[in-house]
Amino acid sequence: GNSVTQMEGPVTLSEEAFLTINCTYTATGYPSLFWYVQYPGEGLQLLLKATKADDKGSNKGFEATYRKETTSFHLEKGSVQVSDSAVYFCALSGPQGGSEKLVFGKGMKLTVNP
Amino acid sequence: NAGVTQTPKFQVLKTGQSMTLQCAQDMNHEYMSWYRQDPGMGLRLIHYSVGAGITDQGEVPNGYNVSRSTTEDFPLRLLSAAPSQTSVYFCASSRAGRWGNQPQHFGDGTRLSIL
């Protein structure tokens, strides 16, 4: 079945540091890929998505590129801020299942210190 | 703009009690899902629905029941609560999309403790 493997952390960075969170997946065909963010005490929010190979999703300075050849969807940000402290989840849906069935990685907690 | 609304936000139960977690969405989304979030486990799918009157099991359905009588509501029932069901529960909804390309929208969660 489909699965997602991501860095688990926790990770602590200083403000303005570079961030990479690795995410690889296993799926047949071409799934859709997502990054969700969970701020303390809140639900998950969509951060960005990509629905086909070589697509780049971007939002709030974060970027991730759908790499079919390496089955990866790594999240990057050039300069993190204290407000980026949160838990980050990589997830996929489809192609056999629809968007009602997300498969998540275990999440990575990021703390950014001033 | 309410989105996905879950009630209650917190609940404490005794082993063997039953309860219903409520979920409502106002976006006219076809799909709705329930997940549980446990430390170190990410989110796991409990049950899902692709439309009113249609439900199916996810990865961890045992001990839970769902129904979908309207597009807006998707309650989750715990039949006989067990300590292993202590978790944070999230409801999500999404539009029907091709090849799963529509993102899910999440509620704020229900934190449930079973004593």
XYZ file of N, CA and C in Angstrom:
687
model
N 0.819 -1.199 0.000
C 0.000 0.000 0.000
C 0.852 1.247 0.000
N 0.166 2.386 -0.038
C 0.869 3.673 -0.025
C 1.482 3.954 1.339
N 2.632 4.617 1.328
C 3.269 4.998 2.598
C 4.112 6.244 2.401
N 4.371 6.936 3.511
C 5.183 8.159 3.519
C 6.203 8.048 4.636
N 7.447 8.371 4.312
C 8.524 8.384 5.304
C 9.119 9.788 5.348
N 9.155 10.377 6.520
C 9.714 11.712 6.634
C 10.601 11.809 7.858
N 11.463 12.825 7.838
C 12.281 13.131 9.004
C 11.360 13.383 10.185
N 11.745 12.871 11.373
C 10.853 12.976 12.527
C 11.289 14.007 13.547
N 12.546 14.329 13.606
C 13.014 15.316 14.581
C 12.880 14.827 16.004
N 12.697 15.747 16.986
C 12.498 17.174 16.777
C 13.759 17.893 16.338
N 13.551 19.028 15.687
C 14.648 19.834 15.179
C 14.533 21.232 15.755
N 15.659 21.783 16.187
C 15.732 23.152 16.691
C 16.694 23.940 15.825
N 16.234 25.073 15.314
C 17.051 25.941 14.473
C 17.052 27.352 15.028
N 18.057 28.100 14.631
C 18.069 29.530 14.936
C 17.354 30.283 13.832
N 16.810 31.424 14.203
C 16.123 32.255 13.212
C 17.059 32.549 12.052
N 16.512 32.564 10.847
C 17.200 32.816 9.579
C 17.997 31.613 9.074
N 17.959 30.497 9.767
C 18.638 29.292 9.276
C 17.864 28.700 8.105
N 18.566 27.837 7.343
C 17.954 27.117 6.225
C 17.299 25.835 6.740
N 16.138 25.544 6.194
C 15.398 24.361 6.632
C 15.190 23.401 5.473
N 15.459 22.123 5.724
C 15.074 21.041 4.815
C 14.433 19.946 5.637
N 13.273 19.490 5.215
C 12.620 18.329 5.832
C 12.436 17.305 4.716
N 13.095 16.173 4.867
C 13.024 15.149 3.830
C 11.728 14.356 3.904
N 11.197 14.025 2.740
C 9.991 13.212 2.637
C 10.115 12.327 1.410
N 9.957 11.024 1.595
C 9.892 10.093 0.468
C 8.616 9.287 0.579
N 8.165 8.771 -0.547
C 6.898 8.065 -0.546
C 6.992 6.771 -1.343
N 6.044 5.892 -1.070
C 5.844 4.670 -1.847
C 4.410 4.648 -2.313
N 4.230 4.552 -3.607
C 2.873 4.508 -4.162
C 2.974 4.019 -5.595
N 1.923 3.398 -6.074
C 1.872 3.042 -7.487
C 1.276 4.219 -8.251
N 1.744 4.422 -9.450
C 1.231 5.514 -10.260
C 1.692 6.871 -9.761
N 0.824 7.876 -9.932
C 1.183 9.255 -9.616
C 0.246 9.809 -8.551
N 0.652 9.703 -7.276
C -0.194 10.273 -6.214
C -0.108 11.793 -6.216
N -0.989 12.434 -5.484
C -0.850 13.856 -5.156
C -0.111 13.963 -3.830
N 0.735 14.988 -3.702
C 1.585 15.138 -2.520
C 1.300 16.458 -1.818
N 1.355 16.430 -0.503
C 0.983 17.592 0.299
C 1.966 17.766 1.455
N 2.126 19.012 1.858
C 2.713 19.333 3.154
C 1.665 20.084 3.970
N 1.431 19.577 5.184
C 0.535 20.220 6.133
C 1.359 20.712 7.325
N 0.871 21.787 7.967
C 1.523 22.331 9.149
C 0.507 22.394 10.284
N 0.977 22.071 11.480
C 0.112 22.101 12.663
C 0.766 22.987 13.717
N 0.155 24.145 13.966
C 0.638 25.040 15.009
C 0.093 24.560 16.355
N 0.757 24.886 17.436
C 0.357 24.363 18.758
C -1.120 24.584 19.058
N -1.788 23.496 19.434
C -3.188 23.571 19.834
C -4.178 23.725 18.702
N -3.713 23.601 17.471
C -4.591 23.806 16.324
C -4.680 22.559 15.456
N -5.579 22.602 14.489
C -5.676 21.541 13.503
C -4.620 21.714 12.414
N -4.669 20.826 11.444
C -3.704 20.873 10.349
C -4.153 21.867 9.299
N -3.179 22.589 8.738
C -3.451 23.510 7.646
C -2.614 23.099 6.449
N -3.208 23.194 5.275
C -2.451 22.914 4.071
C -1.372 23.975 3.892
N -0.130 23.535 3.698
C 0.960 24.463 3.453
C 1.214 24.596 1.952
N 1.322 23.460 1.257
C 1.483 23.466 -0.188
C 1.199 22.078 -0.729
N 1.039 22.021 -2.055
C 0.758 20.733 -2.679
C 1.346 20.678 -4.072
N 1.472 19.458 -4.597
C 1.870 19.235 -5.979
C 1.139 17.992 -6.466
N 0.605 18.054 -7.650
C -0.250 16.968 -8.111
C 0.307 16.178 -9.282
N 1.455 16.602 -9.825
C 2.074 15.795 -10.869
C 3.584 16.009 -10.837
N 4.267 15.071 -11.480
C 5.725 15.063 -11.468
C 6.286 16.396 -11.950
N 7.353 16.863 -11.262
C 8.076 18.110 -11.542
C 7.315 19.369 -11.141
N 6.106 19.222 -10.621
C 5.393 20.381 -10.071
C 6.141 20.899 -8.851
N 6.152 22.212 -8.681
C 6.694 22.816 -7.470
C 5.564 23.511 -6.736
N 5.365 23.131 -5.483
C 4.416 23.847 -4.643
C 5.168 24.874 -3.819
N 4.535 26.022 -3.568
C 5.189 27.051 -2.770
C 4.147 27.860 -2.008
N 4.545 28.320 -0.819
C 3.650 29.112 0.020
C 4.436 29.616 1.218
N 4.279 30.863 1.571
C 4.891 31.467 2.776
C 6.405 31.265 2.810
N 7.058 31.222 1.659
C 8.505 31.043 1.608
C 8.945 29.596 1.591
N 8.011 28.663 1.779
C 8.311 27.235 1.716
C 8.142 26.749 0.270
N 8.982 25.767 -0.098
C 8.888 25.168 -1.425
C 9.102 23.658 -1.325
N 8.490 22.923 -2.263
C 8.739 21.491 -2.384
C 8.482 21.102 -3.824
N 9.340 20.231 -4.376
C 9.208 19.797 -5.761
C 8.920 18.307 -5.810
N 7.937 17.930 -6.589
C 7.511 16.540 -6.778
C 8.526 15.856 -7.689
N 9.323 14.957 -7.118
C 10.344 14.247 -7.876
C 9.931 12.781 -8.028
N 9.477 12.442 -9.209
C 9.028 11.076 -9.454
C 10.213 10.105 -9.463
N 11.350 10.542 -10.004
C 12.486 9.630 -10.158
C 13.082 9.212 -8.821
N 12.963 10.086 -7.805
C 13.469 9.748 -6.474
C 12.329 9.542 -5.474
N 11.101 9.553 -5.941
C 9.884 9.449 -5.095
C 10.023 10.314 -3.853
N 10.300 11.603 -4.070
C 10.539 12.500 -2.948
C 9.749 13.794 -3.095
N 9.573 14.466 -1.955
C 8.850 15.746 -1.914
C 9.393 16.528 -0.726
N 10.666 16.887 -0.784
C 11.350 17.527 0.328
C 10.893 18.983 0.498
N 10.700 19.379 1.748
C 10.262 20.747 2.050
C 11.477 21.602 2.377
N 11.528 22.823 1.829
C 12.656 23.723 2.067
C 12.163 25.136 2.328
N 12.951 25.832 3.166
C 12.745 27.268 3.362
C 14.106 27.887 3.603
N 14.340 28.977 2.924
C 15.674 29.583 2.968
C 16.013 30.263 4.275
N 15.018 30.796 4.974
C 15.281 31.574 6.183
C 14.070 31.437 7.108
N 14.210 30.599 8.133
C 13.053 30.342 8.995
C 12.879 31.457 10.025
N 11.641 31.601 10.478
C 11.292 32.584 11.483
C 10.738 31.875 12.720
N 10.718 32.591 13.825
C 10.164 32.016 15.059
C 8.734 31.531 14.835
N 7.996 32.262 14.020
C 6.596 31.913 13.746
C 6.448 30.621 12.939
N 7.533 30.063 12.423
C 7.483 28.777 11.704
C 7.534 27.584 12.646
N 7.693 27.822 13.923
C 7.703 26.736 14.907
C 6.369 26.015 14.863
N 6.414 24.712 14.564
C 5.192 23.939 14.345
C 5.583 22.485 14.076
N 4.573 21.657 13.864
C 4.808 20.283 13.415
C 4.452 20.213 11.932
N 5.318 19.601 11.149
C 5.148 19.529 9.702
C 4.915 18.072 9.281
N 3.865 17.887 8.482
C 3.494 16.552 8.020
C 3.550 16.497 6.494
N 4.198 15.465 5.987
C 4.132 15.137 4.582
C 3.006 14.127 4.388
N 2.264 14.225 3.292
C 1.129 13.328 3.084
C 0.901 13.105 1.597
N 0.232 11.993 1.282
C -0.136 11.727 -0.114
C -1.558 11.208 -0.199
N -2.153 11.377 -1.374
C -3.449 10.772 -1.656
C -3.482 10.323 -3.104
N -4.405 9.385 -3.400
C -4.475 8.853 -4.733
C -3.287 7.960 -5.029
N -3.047 7.497 -6.237
C -4.018 7.619 -7.311
C -5.182 6.641 -7.209
N -4.958 5.485 -6.505
C -6.078 4.561 -6.373
C -7.131 5.124 -5.429
N -6.668 5.687 -4.316
C -7.604 6.299 -3.387
C -7.823 7.739 -3.767
N -8.904 8.324 -3.306
C -9.184 9.721 -3.594
C -8.705 10.610 -2.478
N -9.122 11.884 -2.515
C -8.677 12.860 -1.533
C -9.344 12.668 -0.183
N -10.194 11.657 -0.045
C -10.775 11.364 1.265
C -9.857 10.490 2.102
N -8.763 10.021 1.525
C -7.871 9.091 2.222
C -6.436 9.567 2.120
N -6.060 10.438 3.038
C -4.670 10.869 3.102
C -3.837 9.864 3.888
N -2.604 9.635 3.406
C -1.628 8.838 4.150
C -0.546 9.802 4.617
N -0.293 9.829 5.923
C 0.610 10.794 6.513
C 1.936 10.183 6.922
N 2.988 10.993 6.885
C 4.201 10.677 7.609
C 3.974 10.940 9.081
N 4.982 10.648 9.909
C 4.802 10.752 11.353
C 4.913 12.176 11.878
N 5.329 13.087 11.036
C 5.426 14.477 11.469
C 6.780 14.825 12.050
N 7.171 16.103 11.883
C 8.424 16.589 12.430
C 8.184 17.899 13.153
N 8.574 17.920 14.431
C 8.404 19.138 15.215
C 9.607 20.041 15.027
N 9.329 21.267 14.613
C 10.361 22.279 14.401
C 10.205 23.379 15.437
N 11.305 23.709 16.083
C 11.356 24.859 16.993
C 12.393 25.829 16.452
N 11.991 27.084 16.297
C 12.909 28.125 15.825
C 13.126 29.105 16.962
N 14.385 29.265 17.337
C 14.747 30.181 18.424
C 15.224 31.518 17.885
N 14.886 32.619 18.597
C 15.316 33.941 18.125
C 16.832 34.098 18.220
N -16.840 32.480 8.202
C -16.352 31.373 7.381
C -15.915 30.225 8.282
N -16.865 29.339 8.673
C -16.599 28.368 9.732
C -15.679 27.252 9.261
N -15.874 26.707 8.048
C -15.048 25.599 7.604
C -15.511 24.286 8.213
N -14.603 23.595 8.923
C -14.914 22.337 9.593
C -14.979 22.599 11.094
N -16.098 22.267 11.706
C -16.312 22.518 13.131
C -16.442 21.209 13.873
N -15.626 21.045 14.912
C -15.681 19.833 15.730
C -16.099 20.195 17.157
N -16.955 19.372 17.713
C -17.326 19.510 19.130
C -17.417 18.134 19.773
N -17.080 18.021 21.069
C -16.471 19.055 21.905
C -14.982 19.207 21.590
N -14.320 20.157 22.212
C -12.868 20.309 22.054
C -12.109 19.390 23.002
N -12.687 19.136 24.161
C -12.062 18.267 25.154
C -13.140 17.366 25.750
N -12.750 16.143 26.104
C -13.697 15.230 26.734
C -12.925 14.188 27.519
N -13.425 13.882 28.713
C -12.888 12.795 29.525
C -13.991 11.772 29.722
N -13.681 10.518 29.454
C -14.644 9.432 29.592
C -14.093 8.360 30.505
N -14.982 7.561 31.025
C -14.573 6.354 31.748
C -14.632 5.170 30.808
N -13.795 4.184 31.064
C -13.801 2.970 30.263
C -15.209 2.392 30.197
N -15.630 2.041 28.976
C -16.940 1.434 28.780
C -18.032 2.419 28.401
N -17.805 3.710 28.632
C -18.804 4.695 28.233
C -18.821 4.858 26.723
N -19.918 5.366 26.215
C -20.014 5.672 24.786
C -20.181 7.176 24.612
N -19.809 7.660 23.454
C -20.016 9.066 23.151
C -19.916 9.292 21.650
N -20.366 10.451 21.233
C -20.316 10.841 19.825
C -19.518 12.130 19.676
N -18.538 12.097 18.794
C -17.810 13.303 18.417
C -18.502 13.888 17.191
N -18.796 15.179 17.286
C -19.526 15.821 16.205
C -18.573 16.507 15.226
N -18.957 16.474 13.945
C -18.210 17.165 12.906
C -19.184 17.725 11.887
N -19.027 18.994 11.569
C -19.882 19.636 10.574
C -19.025 20.524 9.684
N -19.363 20.535 8.388
C -18.660 21.418 7.451
C -19.684 22.199 6.635
N -19.306 23.430 6.298
C -20.228 24.315 5.583
C -19.711 24.674 4.201
N -18.857 23.841 3.632
C -18.247 24.113 2.336
C -18.861 23.263 1.220
N -19.885 22.486 1.557
C -20.539 21.615 0.588
C -19.561 20.588 -0.010
N -18.629 20.133 0.817
C -17.671 19.137 0.351
C -18.297 17.756 0.315
N -17.941 17.004 -0.747
C -18.467 15.656 -0.877
C -17.815 14.686 0.103
N -16.494 14.840 0.292
C -15.736 13.865 1.073
C -15.546 14.342 2.505
N -15.659 13.395 3.459
C -15.338 13.680 4.853
C -14.615 12.485 5.450
N -13.747 12.774 6.429
C -12.899 11.725 6.995
C -12.656 11.997 8.477
N -12.363 10.922 9.197
C -11.933 11.013 10.596
C -10.547 10.397 10.731
N -9.677 11.111 11.463
C -8.339 10.636 11.754
C -8.128 10.696 13.268
N -7.184 9.874 13.725
C -6.708 10.029 15.098
C -5.212 10.310 15.055
N -4.769 11.157 15.977
C -3.370 11.546 16.033
C -2.785 11.092 17.354
N -1.778 10.252 17.281
C -1.095 9.747 18.465
C 0.386 10.082 18.382
N 1.036 10.312 19.506
C 2.460 10.688 19.488
C 3.306 9.680 18.720
N 4.130 10.195 17.806
C 5.028 9.328 17.045
C 4.355 8.503 15.965
N 3.045 8.714 15.756
C 2.317 7.883 14.784
C 1.770 8.680 13.616
N 1.884 9.975 13.667
C 1.249 10.771 12.627
C -0.261 10.703 12.770
N -0.982 10.865 11.674
C -2.437 10.739 11.665
C -2.813 9.464 10.945
N -3.760 8.743 11.507
C -4.238 7.501 10.900
C -5.732 7.594 10.631
N -6.124 7.096 9.480
C -7.506 7.205 9.027
C -8.394 6.186 9.734
N -9.513 6.650 10.295
C -10.439 5.769 11.006
C -11.573 5.330 10.072
N -12.344 6.297 9.599
C -13.447 6.055 8.656
C -13.513 7.239 7.698
N -14.142 7.017 6.577
C -14.320 8.099 5.628
C -15.631 7.933 4.879
N -16.011 9.014 4.192
C -17.269 9.016 3.444
C -17.081 9.809 2.160
N -17.611 9.280 1.068
C -17.520 9.992 -0.217
C -18.848 10.644 -0.589
N -19.818 10.568 0.292
C -21.082 11.232 0.053
C -22.122 10.772 1.057
N -23.242 11.475 1.118
C -24.307 11.119 2.046
C -24.748 9.676 1.798
N -24.834 8.909 2.886
C -25.250 7.524 2.821
C -24.161 6.529 2.477
N -22.924 7.018 2.288
C -21.814 6.138 1.891
C -20.660 6.319 2.874
N -20.286 5.234 3.561
C -19.138 5.281 4.467
C -18.279 4.050 4.245
N -17.036 4.125 4.681
C -16.142 2.978 4.544
C -15.064 3.062 5.618
N -14.399 1.932 5.851
C -13.394 1.847 6.905
C -12.037 2.305 6.407
N -11.292 2.918 7.334
C -9.921 3.274 7.050
C -8.961 2.284 7.666
N -7.828 2.786 8.123
C -6.763 1.937 8.640
C -7.054 1.381 10.034
N -7.732 2.175 10.890
C -7.944 1.785 12.286
C -9.404 1.952 12.679
N -10.333 1.162 12.118
C -11.764 1.375 12.352
C -12.342 0.731 13.610
N -11.620 -0.224 14.209
C -12.213 -1.002 15.298
C -12.561 -0.131 16.497
N -13.790 -0.308 17.004
C -14.252 0.437 18.161
C -14.951 1.738 17.820
N -15.074 2.036 16.532
C -15.686 3.288 16.076
C -16.783 3.000 15.062
N -17.769 3.878 15.056
C -18.864 3.769 14.108
C -19.134 5.147 13.514
N -19.546 5.192 12.243
C -19.885 6.464 11.609
C -21.154 6.300 10.799
N -21.763 7.445 10.499
C -22.876 7.502 9.565
C -22.817 8.854 8.878
N -23.435 8.962 7.729
C -23.448 10.235 6.994
C -24.840 10.401 6.382
N -25.712 11.006 7.151
C -27.084 11.195 6.687
C -27.243 12.481 5.886
N -26.341 13.444 6.069
C -26.375 14.686 5.299
C -24.979 14.978 4.775
N -24.888 15.869 3.795
C -23.576 16.269 3.284
C -22.758 16.972 4.360
N -23.431 17.722 5.244
C -22.729 18.583 6.188
C -22.153 17.861 7.403
N -22.780 16.786 7.851
C -22.440 16.205 9.153
C -21.843 14.804 9.016
N -20.874 14.520 9.890
C -20.210 13.209 9.852
C -19.784 12.867 11.281
N -20.707 12.406 12.127
C -20.366 12.101 13.522
C -19.588 10.794 13.656
N -18.734 10.760 14.661
C -17.951 9.571 14.987
C -18.394 9.068 16.351
N -18.770 7.796 16.415
C -19.266 7.219 17.671
C -18.258 6.237 18.240
N -17.980 6.403 19.529
C -17.210 5.409 20.256
C -18.216 4.522 20.964
N -18.185 3.247 20.680
C -19.226 2.342 21.141
C -19.046 1.971 22.607
N -17.810 1.662 23.007
C -17.473 1.311 24.390
C -16.029 1.733 24.599
N -15.853 2.909 25.172
C -14.530 3.533 25.209
C -13.501 2.672 25.943
N -12.284 2.648 25.387
C -11.153 1.933 25.973
C -9.974 2.893 26.102
N -9.086 2.682 27.074
C -7.927 3.568 27.240
C -7.095 3.722 25.966
N -7.067 2.693 25.116
C -6.311 2.767 23.862
C -6.897 3.780 22.884
N -8.093 4.266 23.168
C -8.719 5.268 22.303
C -8.424 6.697 22.763
N -7.625 6.824 23.807
C -7.146 8.145 24.201
C -6.310 8.706 23.071
N -6.717 9.874 22.558
C -6.069 10.399 21.361
C -6.631 11.786 21.069
N -6.087 12.403 20.034
C -6.678 13.617 19.476
C -7.324 13.230 18.148
N -8.584 13.595 17.994
C -9.351 13.200 16.824
C -9.588 14.402 15.915
N -9.314 14.209 14.634
C -9.508 15.266 13.657
C -10.496 14.822 12.594
N -11.392 15.730 12.276
C -12.309 15.561 11.164
C -11.800 16.414 10.008
N -11.979 15.939 8.786
C -11.526 16.684 7.617
C -12.543 16.540 6.499
N -12.559 17.513 5.597
C -13.437 17.427 4.432
C -12.696 17.917 3.202
N -13.153 17.470 2.043
C -12.543 17.924 0.791
C -13.547 17.804 -0.351
N -13.269 18.528 -1.400
C -14.040 18.355 -2.631
C -13.645 17.025 -3.267
N -14.539 16.473 -4.062
C -14.175 15.306 -4.848
C -13.209 15.760 -5.914
N -12.111 15.052 -6.074
C -11.106 15.475 -7.044
C -10.551 14.300 -7.798
N -9.980 14.605 -8.942
C -9.395 13.562 -9.765
C -8.066 13.107 -9.164
N -7.915 11.834 -9.010
C -6.676 11.236 -8.509
C -6.258 11.811 -7.154
N -7.234 12.179 -6.341
C -6.899 12.645 -5.003
C -6.203 13.982 -4.951
N -6.451 14.877 -5.903
C -5.684 16.114 -5.956
C -6.284 17.264 -5.164
N -7.399 17.039 -4.488
C -8.002 18.099 -3.688
C -7.522 18.007 -2.247
N -7.066 19.105 -1.658
C -6.578 19.053 -0.271
C -7.726 18.894 0.703
N -7.429 18.301 1.836
C -8.418 18.195 2.904
C -8.321 19.415 3.823
N -9.488 19.798 4.349
C -9.578 20.899 5.302
C -9.899 20.300 6.665
N -9.127 20.676 7.668
C -9.231 20.041 8.974
C -9.916 20.928 9.999
N -10.632 20.273 10.921
C -11.124 20.954 12.102
C -10.007 21.109 13.129
N -10.342 21.727 14.262
C -9.343 21.999 15.293
C -9.091 20.817 16.219
N -9.879 19.768 16.080
C -9.619 18.553 16.852
C -10.422 18.438 18.128
N -10.570 17.177 18.570
C -11.164 16.864 19.876
C -10.137 16.049 20.642
N -9.769 16.562 21.815
C -8.807 15.845 22.652
C -9.585 14.966 23.621
N -9.449 13.647 23.483
C -10.247 12.684 24.234
C -9.356 11.854 25.146
N -9.732 11.799 26.419
C -9.009 10.973 27.401
C -9.962 9.931 27.963
N -9.506 8.683 27.981
C -10.295 7.576 28.516
C -9.601 7.059 29.768
N -10.313 7.123 30.882
C -9.713 6.709 32.156
C -10.045 5.266 32.501
